[in-house]
mmCIF file of C-alpha atoms in Angstrom:
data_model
loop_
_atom_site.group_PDB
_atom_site.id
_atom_site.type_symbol
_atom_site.label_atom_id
_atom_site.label_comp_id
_atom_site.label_asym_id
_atom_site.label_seq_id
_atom_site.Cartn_x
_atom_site.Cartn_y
_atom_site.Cartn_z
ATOM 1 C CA UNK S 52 27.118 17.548 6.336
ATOM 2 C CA UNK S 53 30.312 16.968 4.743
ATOM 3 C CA UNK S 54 30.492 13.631 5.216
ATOM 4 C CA UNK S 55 27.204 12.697 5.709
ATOM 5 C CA UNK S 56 24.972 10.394 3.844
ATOM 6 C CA UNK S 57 21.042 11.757 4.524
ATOM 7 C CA UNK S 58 17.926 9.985 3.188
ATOM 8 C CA UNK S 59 14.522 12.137 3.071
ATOM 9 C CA UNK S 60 11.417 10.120 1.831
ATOM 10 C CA UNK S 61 7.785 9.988 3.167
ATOM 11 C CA UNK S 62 6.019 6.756 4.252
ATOM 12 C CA UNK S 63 3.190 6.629 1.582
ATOM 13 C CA UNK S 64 0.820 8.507 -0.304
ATOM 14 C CA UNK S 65 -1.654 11.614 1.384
ATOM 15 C CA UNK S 66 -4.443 9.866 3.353
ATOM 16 C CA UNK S 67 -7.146 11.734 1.025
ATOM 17 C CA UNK S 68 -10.226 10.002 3.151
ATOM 18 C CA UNK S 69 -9.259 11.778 6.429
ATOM 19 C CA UNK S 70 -7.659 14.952 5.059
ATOM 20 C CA UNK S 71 -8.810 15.555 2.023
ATOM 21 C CA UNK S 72 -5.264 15.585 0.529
ATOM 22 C CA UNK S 73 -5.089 15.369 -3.796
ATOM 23 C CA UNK S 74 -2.156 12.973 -4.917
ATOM 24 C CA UNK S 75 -3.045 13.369 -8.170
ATOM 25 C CA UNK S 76 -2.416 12.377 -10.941
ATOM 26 C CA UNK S 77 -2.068 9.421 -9.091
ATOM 27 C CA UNK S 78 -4.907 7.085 -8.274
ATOM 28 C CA UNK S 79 -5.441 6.206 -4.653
ATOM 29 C CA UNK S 80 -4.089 7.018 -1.004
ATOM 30 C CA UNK S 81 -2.524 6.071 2.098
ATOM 31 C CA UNK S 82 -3.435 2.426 3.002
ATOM 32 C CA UNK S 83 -3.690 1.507 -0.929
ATOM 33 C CA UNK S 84 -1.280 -0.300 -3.349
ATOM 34 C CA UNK S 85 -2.615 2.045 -6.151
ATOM 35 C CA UNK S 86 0.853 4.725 -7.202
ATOM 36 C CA UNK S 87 -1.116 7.095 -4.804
ATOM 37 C CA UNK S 88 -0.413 4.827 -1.614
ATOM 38 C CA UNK S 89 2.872 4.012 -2.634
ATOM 39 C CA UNK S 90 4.927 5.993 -4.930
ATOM 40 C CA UNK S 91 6.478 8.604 -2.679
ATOM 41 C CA UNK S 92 9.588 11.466 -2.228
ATOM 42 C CA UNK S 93 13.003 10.072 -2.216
ATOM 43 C CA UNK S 94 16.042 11.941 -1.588
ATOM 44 C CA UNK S 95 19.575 11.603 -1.380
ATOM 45 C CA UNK S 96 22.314 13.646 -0.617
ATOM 46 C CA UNK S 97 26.311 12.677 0.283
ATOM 47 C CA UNK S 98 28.624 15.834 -0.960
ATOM 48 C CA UNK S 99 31.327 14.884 -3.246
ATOM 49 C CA UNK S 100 29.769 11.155 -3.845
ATOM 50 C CA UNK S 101 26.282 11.678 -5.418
ATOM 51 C CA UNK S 102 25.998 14.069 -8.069
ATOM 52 C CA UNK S 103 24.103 17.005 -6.776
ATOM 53 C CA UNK S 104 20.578 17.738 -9.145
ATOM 54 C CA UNK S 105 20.570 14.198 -10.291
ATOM 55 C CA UNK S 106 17.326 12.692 -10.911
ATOM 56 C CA UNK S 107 16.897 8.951 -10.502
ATOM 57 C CA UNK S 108 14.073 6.973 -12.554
ATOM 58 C CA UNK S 109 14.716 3.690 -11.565
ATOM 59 C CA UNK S 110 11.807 1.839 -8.488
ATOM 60 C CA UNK S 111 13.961 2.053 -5.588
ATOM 61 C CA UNK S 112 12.480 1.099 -2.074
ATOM 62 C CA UNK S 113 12.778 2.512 1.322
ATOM 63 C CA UNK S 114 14.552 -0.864 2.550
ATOM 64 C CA UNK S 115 16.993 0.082 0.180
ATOM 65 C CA UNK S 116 18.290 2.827 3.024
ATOM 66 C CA UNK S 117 19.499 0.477 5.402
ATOM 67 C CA UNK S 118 21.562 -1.875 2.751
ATOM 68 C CA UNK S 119 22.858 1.708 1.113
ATOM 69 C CA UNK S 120 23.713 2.648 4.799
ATOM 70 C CA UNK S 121 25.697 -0.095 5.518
ATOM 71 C CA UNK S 122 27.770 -0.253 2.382
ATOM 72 C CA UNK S 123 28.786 3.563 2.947
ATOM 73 C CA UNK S 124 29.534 2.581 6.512
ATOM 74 C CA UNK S 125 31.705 -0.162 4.988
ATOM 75 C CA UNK S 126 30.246 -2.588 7.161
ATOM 76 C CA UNK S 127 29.261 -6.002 5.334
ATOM 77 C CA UNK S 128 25.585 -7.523 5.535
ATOM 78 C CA UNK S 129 26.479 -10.860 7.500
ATOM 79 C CA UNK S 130 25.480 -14.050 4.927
ATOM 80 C CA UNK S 131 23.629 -15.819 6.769
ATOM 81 C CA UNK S 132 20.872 -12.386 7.481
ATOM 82 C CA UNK S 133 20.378 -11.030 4.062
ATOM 83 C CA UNK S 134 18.609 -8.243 3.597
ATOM 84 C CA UNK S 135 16.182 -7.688 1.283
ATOM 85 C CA UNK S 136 17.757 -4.270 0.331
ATOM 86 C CA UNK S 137 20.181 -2.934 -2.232
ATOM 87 C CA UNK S 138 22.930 -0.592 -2.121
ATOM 88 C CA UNK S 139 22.095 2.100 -4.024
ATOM 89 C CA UNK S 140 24.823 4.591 -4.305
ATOM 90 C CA UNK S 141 26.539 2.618 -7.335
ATOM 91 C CA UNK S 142 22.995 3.498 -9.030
ATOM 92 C CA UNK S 143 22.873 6.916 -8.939
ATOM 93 C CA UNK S 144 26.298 7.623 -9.107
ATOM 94 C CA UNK S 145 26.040 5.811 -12.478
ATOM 95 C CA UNK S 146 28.741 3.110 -11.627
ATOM 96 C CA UNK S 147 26.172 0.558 -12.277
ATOM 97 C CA UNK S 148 23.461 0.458 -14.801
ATOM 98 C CA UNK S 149 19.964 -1.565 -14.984
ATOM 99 C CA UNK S 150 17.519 -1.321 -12.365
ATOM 100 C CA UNK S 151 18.138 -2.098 -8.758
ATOM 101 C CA UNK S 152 15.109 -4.080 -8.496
ATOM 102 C CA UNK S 153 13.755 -6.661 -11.316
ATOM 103 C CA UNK S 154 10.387 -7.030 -9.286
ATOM 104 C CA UNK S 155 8.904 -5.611 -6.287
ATOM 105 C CA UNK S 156 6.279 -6.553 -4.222
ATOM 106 C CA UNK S 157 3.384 -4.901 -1.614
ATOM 107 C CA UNK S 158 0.986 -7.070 0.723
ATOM 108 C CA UNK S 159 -1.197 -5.328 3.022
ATOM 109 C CA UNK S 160 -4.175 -6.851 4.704
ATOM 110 C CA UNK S 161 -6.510 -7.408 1.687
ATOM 111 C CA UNK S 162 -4.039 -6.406 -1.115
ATOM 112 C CA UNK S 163 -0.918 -6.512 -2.718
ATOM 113 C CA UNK S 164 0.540 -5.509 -5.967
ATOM 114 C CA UNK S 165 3.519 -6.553 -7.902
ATOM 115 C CA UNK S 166 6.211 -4.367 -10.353
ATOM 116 C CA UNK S 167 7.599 -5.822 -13.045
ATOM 117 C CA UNK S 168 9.693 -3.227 -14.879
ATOM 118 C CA UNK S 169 6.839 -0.458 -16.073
ATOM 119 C CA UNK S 170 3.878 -3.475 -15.275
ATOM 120 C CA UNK S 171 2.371 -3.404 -12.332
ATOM 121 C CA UNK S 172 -0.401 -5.681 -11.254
ATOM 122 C CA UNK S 173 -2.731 -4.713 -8.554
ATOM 123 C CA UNK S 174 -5.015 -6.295 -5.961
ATOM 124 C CA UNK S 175 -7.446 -4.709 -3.848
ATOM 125 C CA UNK S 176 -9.876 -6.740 -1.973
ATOM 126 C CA UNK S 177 -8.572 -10.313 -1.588
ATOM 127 C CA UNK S 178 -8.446 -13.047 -3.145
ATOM 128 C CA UNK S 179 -12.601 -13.074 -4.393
ATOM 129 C CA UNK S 180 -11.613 -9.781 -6.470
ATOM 130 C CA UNK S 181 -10.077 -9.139 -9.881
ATOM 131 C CA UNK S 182 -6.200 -8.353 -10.207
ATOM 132 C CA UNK S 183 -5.741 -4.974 -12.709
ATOM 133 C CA UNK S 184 -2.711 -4.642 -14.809
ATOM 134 C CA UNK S 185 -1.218 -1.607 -15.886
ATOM 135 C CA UNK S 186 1.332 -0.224 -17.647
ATOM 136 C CA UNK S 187 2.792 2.571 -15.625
ATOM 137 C CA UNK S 188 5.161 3.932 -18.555
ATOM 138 C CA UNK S 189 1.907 4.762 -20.548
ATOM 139 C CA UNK S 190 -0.410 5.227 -17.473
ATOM 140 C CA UNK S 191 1.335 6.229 -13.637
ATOM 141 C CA UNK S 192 -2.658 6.811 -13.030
ATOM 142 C CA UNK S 193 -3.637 3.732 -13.848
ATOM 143 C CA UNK S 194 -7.010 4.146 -15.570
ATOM 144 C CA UNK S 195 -6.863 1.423 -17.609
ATOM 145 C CA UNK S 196 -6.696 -2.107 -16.867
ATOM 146 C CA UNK S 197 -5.188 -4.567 -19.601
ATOM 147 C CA UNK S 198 -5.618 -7.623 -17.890
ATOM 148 C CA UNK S 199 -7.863 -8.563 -20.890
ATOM 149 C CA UNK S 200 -5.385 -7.491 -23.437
ATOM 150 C CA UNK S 201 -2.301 -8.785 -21.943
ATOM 151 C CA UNK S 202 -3.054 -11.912 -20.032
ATOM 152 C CA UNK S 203 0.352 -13.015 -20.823
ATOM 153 C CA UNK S 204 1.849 -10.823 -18.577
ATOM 154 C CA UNK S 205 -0.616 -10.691 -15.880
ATOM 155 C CA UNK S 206 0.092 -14.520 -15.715
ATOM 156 C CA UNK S 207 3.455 -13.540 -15.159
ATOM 157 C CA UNK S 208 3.554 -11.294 -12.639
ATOM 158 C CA UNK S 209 1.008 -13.451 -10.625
ATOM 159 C CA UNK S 210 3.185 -16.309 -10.535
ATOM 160 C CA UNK S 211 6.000 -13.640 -9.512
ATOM 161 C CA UNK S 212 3.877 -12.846 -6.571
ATOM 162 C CA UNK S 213 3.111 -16.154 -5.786
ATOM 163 C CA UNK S 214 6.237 -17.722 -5.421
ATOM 164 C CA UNK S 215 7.143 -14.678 -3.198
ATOM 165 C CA UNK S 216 4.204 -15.091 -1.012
ATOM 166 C CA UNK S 217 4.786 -18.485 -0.362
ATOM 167 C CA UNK S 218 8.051 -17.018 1.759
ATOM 168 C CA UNK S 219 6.231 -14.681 3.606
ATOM 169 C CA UNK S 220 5.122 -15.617 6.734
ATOM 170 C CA UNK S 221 1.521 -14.221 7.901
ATOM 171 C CA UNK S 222 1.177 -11.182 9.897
ATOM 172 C CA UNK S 223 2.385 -11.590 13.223
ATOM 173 C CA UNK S 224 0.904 -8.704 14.614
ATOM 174 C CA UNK S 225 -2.538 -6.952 15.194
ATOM 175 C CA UNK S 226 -2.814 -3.224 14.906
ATOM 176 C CA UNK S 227 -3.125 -1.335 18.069
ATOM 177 C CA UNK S 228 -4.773 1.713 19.136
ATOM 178 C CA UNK S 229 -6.901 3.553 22.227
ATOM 179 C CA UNK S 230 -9.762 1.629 21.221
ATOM 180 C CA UNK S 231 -8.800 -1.682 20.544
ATOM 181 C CA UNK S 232 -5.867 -2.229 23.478
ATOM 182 C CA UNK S 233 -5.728 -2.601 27.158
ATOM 183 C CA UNK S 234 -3.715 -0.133 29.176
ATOM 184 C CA UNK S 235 -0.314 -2.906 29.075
ATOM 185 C CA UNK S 236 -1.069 -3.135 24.942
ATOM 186 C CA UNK S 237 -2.175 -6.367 24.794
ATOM 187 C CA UNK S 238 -5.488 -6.751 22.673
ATOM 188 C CA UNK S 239 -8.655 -5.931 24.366
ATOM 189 C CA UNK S 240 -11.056 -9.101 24.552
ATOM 190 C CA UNK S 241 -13.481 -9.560 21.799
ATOM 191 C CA UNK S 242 -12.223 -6.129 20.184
ATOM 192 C CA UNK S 243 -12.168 -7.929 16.484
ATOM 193 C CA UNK S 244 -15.071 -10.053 16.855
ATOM 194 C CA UNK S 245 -18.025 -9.143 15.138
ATOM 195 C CA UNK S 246 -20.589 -10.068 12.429
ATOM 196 C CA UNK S 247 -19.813 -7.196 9.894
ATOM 197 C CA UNK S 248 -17.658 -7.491 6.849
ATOM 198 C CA UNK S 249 -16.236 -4.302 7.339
ATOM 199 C CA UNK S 250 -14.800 -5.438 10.896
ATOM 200 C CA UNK S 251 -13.464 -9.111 9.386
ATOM 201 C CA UNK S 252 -10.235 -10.738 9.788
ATOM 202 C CA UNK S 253 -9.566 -8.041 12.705
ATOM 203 C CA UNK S 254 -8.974 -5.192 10.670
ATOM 204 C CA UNK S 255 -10.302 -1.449 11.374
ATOM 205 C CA UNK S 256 -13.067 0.330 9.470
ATOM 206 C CA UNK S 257 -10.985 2.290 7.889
ATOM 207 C CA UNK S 258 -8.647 -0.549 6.225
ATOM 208 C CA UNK S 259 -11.559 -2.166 4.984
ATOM 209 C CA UNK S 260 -12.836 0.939 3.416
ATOM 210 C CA UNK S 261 -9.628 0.918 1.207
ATOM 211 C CA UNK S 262 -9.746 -2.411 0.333
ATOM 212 C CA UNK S 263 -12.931 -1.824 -0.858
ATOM 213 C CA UNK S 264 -12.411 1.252 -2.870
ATOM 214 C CA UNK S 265 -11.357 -0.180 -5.918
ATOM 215 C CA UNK S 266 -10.930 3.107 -8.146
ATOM 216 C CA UNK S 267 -9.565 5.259 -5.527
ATOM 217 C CA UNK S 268 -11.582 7.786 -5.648
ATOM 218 C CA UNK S 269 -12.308 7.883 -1.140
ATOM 219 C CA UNK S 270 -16.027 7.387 -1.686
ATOM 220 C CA UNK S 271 -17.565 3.679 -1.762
ATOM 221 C CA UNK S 272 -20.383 3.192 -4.704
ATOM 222 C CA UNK S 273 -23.261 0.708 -4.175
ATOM 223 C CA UNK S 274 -21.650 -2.099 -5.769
ATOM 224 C CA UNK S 275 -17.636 -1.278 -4.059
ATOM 225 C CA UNK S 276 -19.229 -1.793 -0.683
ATOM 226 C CA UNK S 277 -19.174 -5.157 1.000
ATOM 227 C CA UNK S 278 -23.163 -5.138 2.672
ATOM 228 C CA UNK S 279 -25.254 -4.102 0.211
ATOM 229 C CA UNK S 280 -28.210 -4.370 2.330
ATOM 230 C CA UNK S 281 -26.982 -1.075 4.532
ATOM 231 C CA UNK S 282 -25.747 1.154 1.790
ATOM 232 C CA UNK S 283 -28.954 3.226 1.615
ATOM 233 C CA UNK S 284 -28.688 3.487 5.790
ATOM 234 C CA UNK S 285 -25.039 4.347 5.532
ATOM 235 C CA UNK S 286 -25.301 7.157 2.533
ATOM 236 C CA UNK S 287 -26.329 9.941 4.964
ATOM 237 C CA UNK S 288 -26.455 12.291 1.981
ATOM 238 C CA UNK S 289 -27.896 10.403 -0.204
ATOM 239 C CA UNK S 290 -25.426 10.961 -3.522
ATOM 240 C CA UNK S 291 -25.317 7.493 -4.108
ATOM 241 C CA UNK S 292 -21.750 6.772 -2.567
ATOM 242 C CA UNK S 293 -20.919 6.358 0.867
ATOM 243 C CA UNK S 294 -17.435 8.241 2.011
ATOM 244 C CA UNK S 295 -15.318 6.945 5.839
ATOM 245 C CA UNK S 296 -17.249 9.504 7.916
ATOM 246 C CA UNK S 297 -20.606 8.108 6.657
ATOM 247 C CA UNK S 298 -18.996 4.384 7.397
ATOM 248 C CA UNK S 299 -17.818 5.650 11.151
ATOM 249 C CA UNK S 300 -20.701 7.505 11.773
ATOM 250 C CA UNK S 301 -22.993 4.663 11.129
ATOM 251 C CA UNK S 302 -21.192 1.719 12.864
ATOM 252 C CA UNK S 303 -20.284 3.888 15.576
ATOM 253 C CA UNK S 304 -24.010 4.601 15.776
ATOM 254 C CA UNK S 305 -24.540 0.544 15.621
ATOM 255 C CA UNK S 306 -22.341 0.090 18.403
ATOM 256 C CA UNK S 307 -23.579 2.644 20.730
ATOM 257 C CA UNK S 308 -27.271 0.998 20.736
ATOM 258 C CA UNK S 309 -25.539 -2.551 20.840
ATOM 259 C CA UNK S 310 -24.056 -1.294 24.156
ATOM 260 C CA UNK S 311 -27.325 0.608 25.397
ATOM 261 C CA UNK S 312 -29.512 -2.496 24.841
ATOM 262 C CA UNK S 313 -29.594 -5.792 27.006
#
């Protein structure tokens, strides 16, 4: 413990649609690129280096751990495999000032979001929706959207994002569970196939579901969710929003007579 540099952070936000967990004041959940999905715990402690009780304000990143890891180690990042990383003990020891980060960037699935000192644009559902803008100094719930009053800025960070994303290569991978994988992992035939929106680009229900859920709230209204034409079947209740369950239950239900019927 002495001489021991420990990191303690949590992977994202609560998932509210499966356990009902409050991240307020923040808007959104796990799966989301709303402050609720993303804007997590993060702790430091190395006795005798960091200044015990400190508090941090600065965007930091959890692939900051393995550059800050490295430098305490004294071992050197090799040029020619940069990380994208940065060592972070010179920031809260106060040896170096500004932020560690002049823009960050999230892309998952159907959105991404961008932070640009206290901006932050967001996308949720691809590139057919509207990016928000908001200013997270006056607003870490982000309620209100100035993309109409500050285009300027928007048009920034978009460009930000879209130089990035031009270096990004696309996902690689497909996400793997009992239901969608053999018993040697490889993707089960025709898993991803399928006619509904919710089921396109071979990702799950529930990923859909946040893409979809623009205001973050883990309930879909009428004009959130992607076919229209089944809301009314879907909205068990009947409250005028449909919530995951409802969503499971009723393609679950789809699929079960698709498999019963010749």
């Amino acid at each position: 413990e002495e001489n021991t540099l420990i990191f303690f952070y949590s992977d994202n936000g609560g998932p509210t649609p499966q356990t009902t967990s409050r991240n307020d004041p923040l808007r959104g959940y796990k799966g989301q690129v709303f402050e609720g999905g993303i804007r997590v715990p993060f702790l430091m402690q190395w006795k005798g280096v960091i200044p015990a009780g400190k508090v941090y304000e600065k965007p930091v990143m959890a692939f900051d751990i393995s550059v800050t890891a490295l430098a305490a180690a004294k071992i050197a990042v090799p040029a020619d495999e940069p990380l994208d990383g940065v060592n972070l003990i010179p920031f809260v020891t106060g040896q170096q000032t500004g932020a560690p980060h002049e823009v960050l960037f999230w892309r998952a699935g159907l959105q991404h979001a961008v932070r640009m000192g206290d901006w932050k644009l967001v996308q949720t559902v691809g590139a057919g929706g509207q990016d928000m803008l908001f200013n997270l100094a006056e607003d870490i719930a982000e309620t209100r959207d100035l993309a109409g009053e500050k285009p300027e800025v928007l048009r920034q960070l978009q460009a930000a994002f879209q130089e990035w994303d031009k270096q990004m290569m696309p996902a690689q991978w497909v996400r793997q569970d009992a239901r969608s994988a053999e018993a040697d992992g490889k993707p089960r035939a025709g898993i991803f196939q399928g006619t509904s929106p919710l089921r396109q680009a071979g990702r799950r229900i529930d990923e859909i579901f946040q893409a979809a859920d623009r205001d973050g709230d883990a309930k879909l209204s009428r004009d959130e969710f992607p076919r229209s034409a089944v809301f009314s079947a879907i909205d068990a209740d009947g409250d005028g929003f449909v919530t995951i369950n409802e969503v499971r239950a009723y393609y679950s239900t789809q699929r079960t007579q698709s498999s019963t019927n010749p």
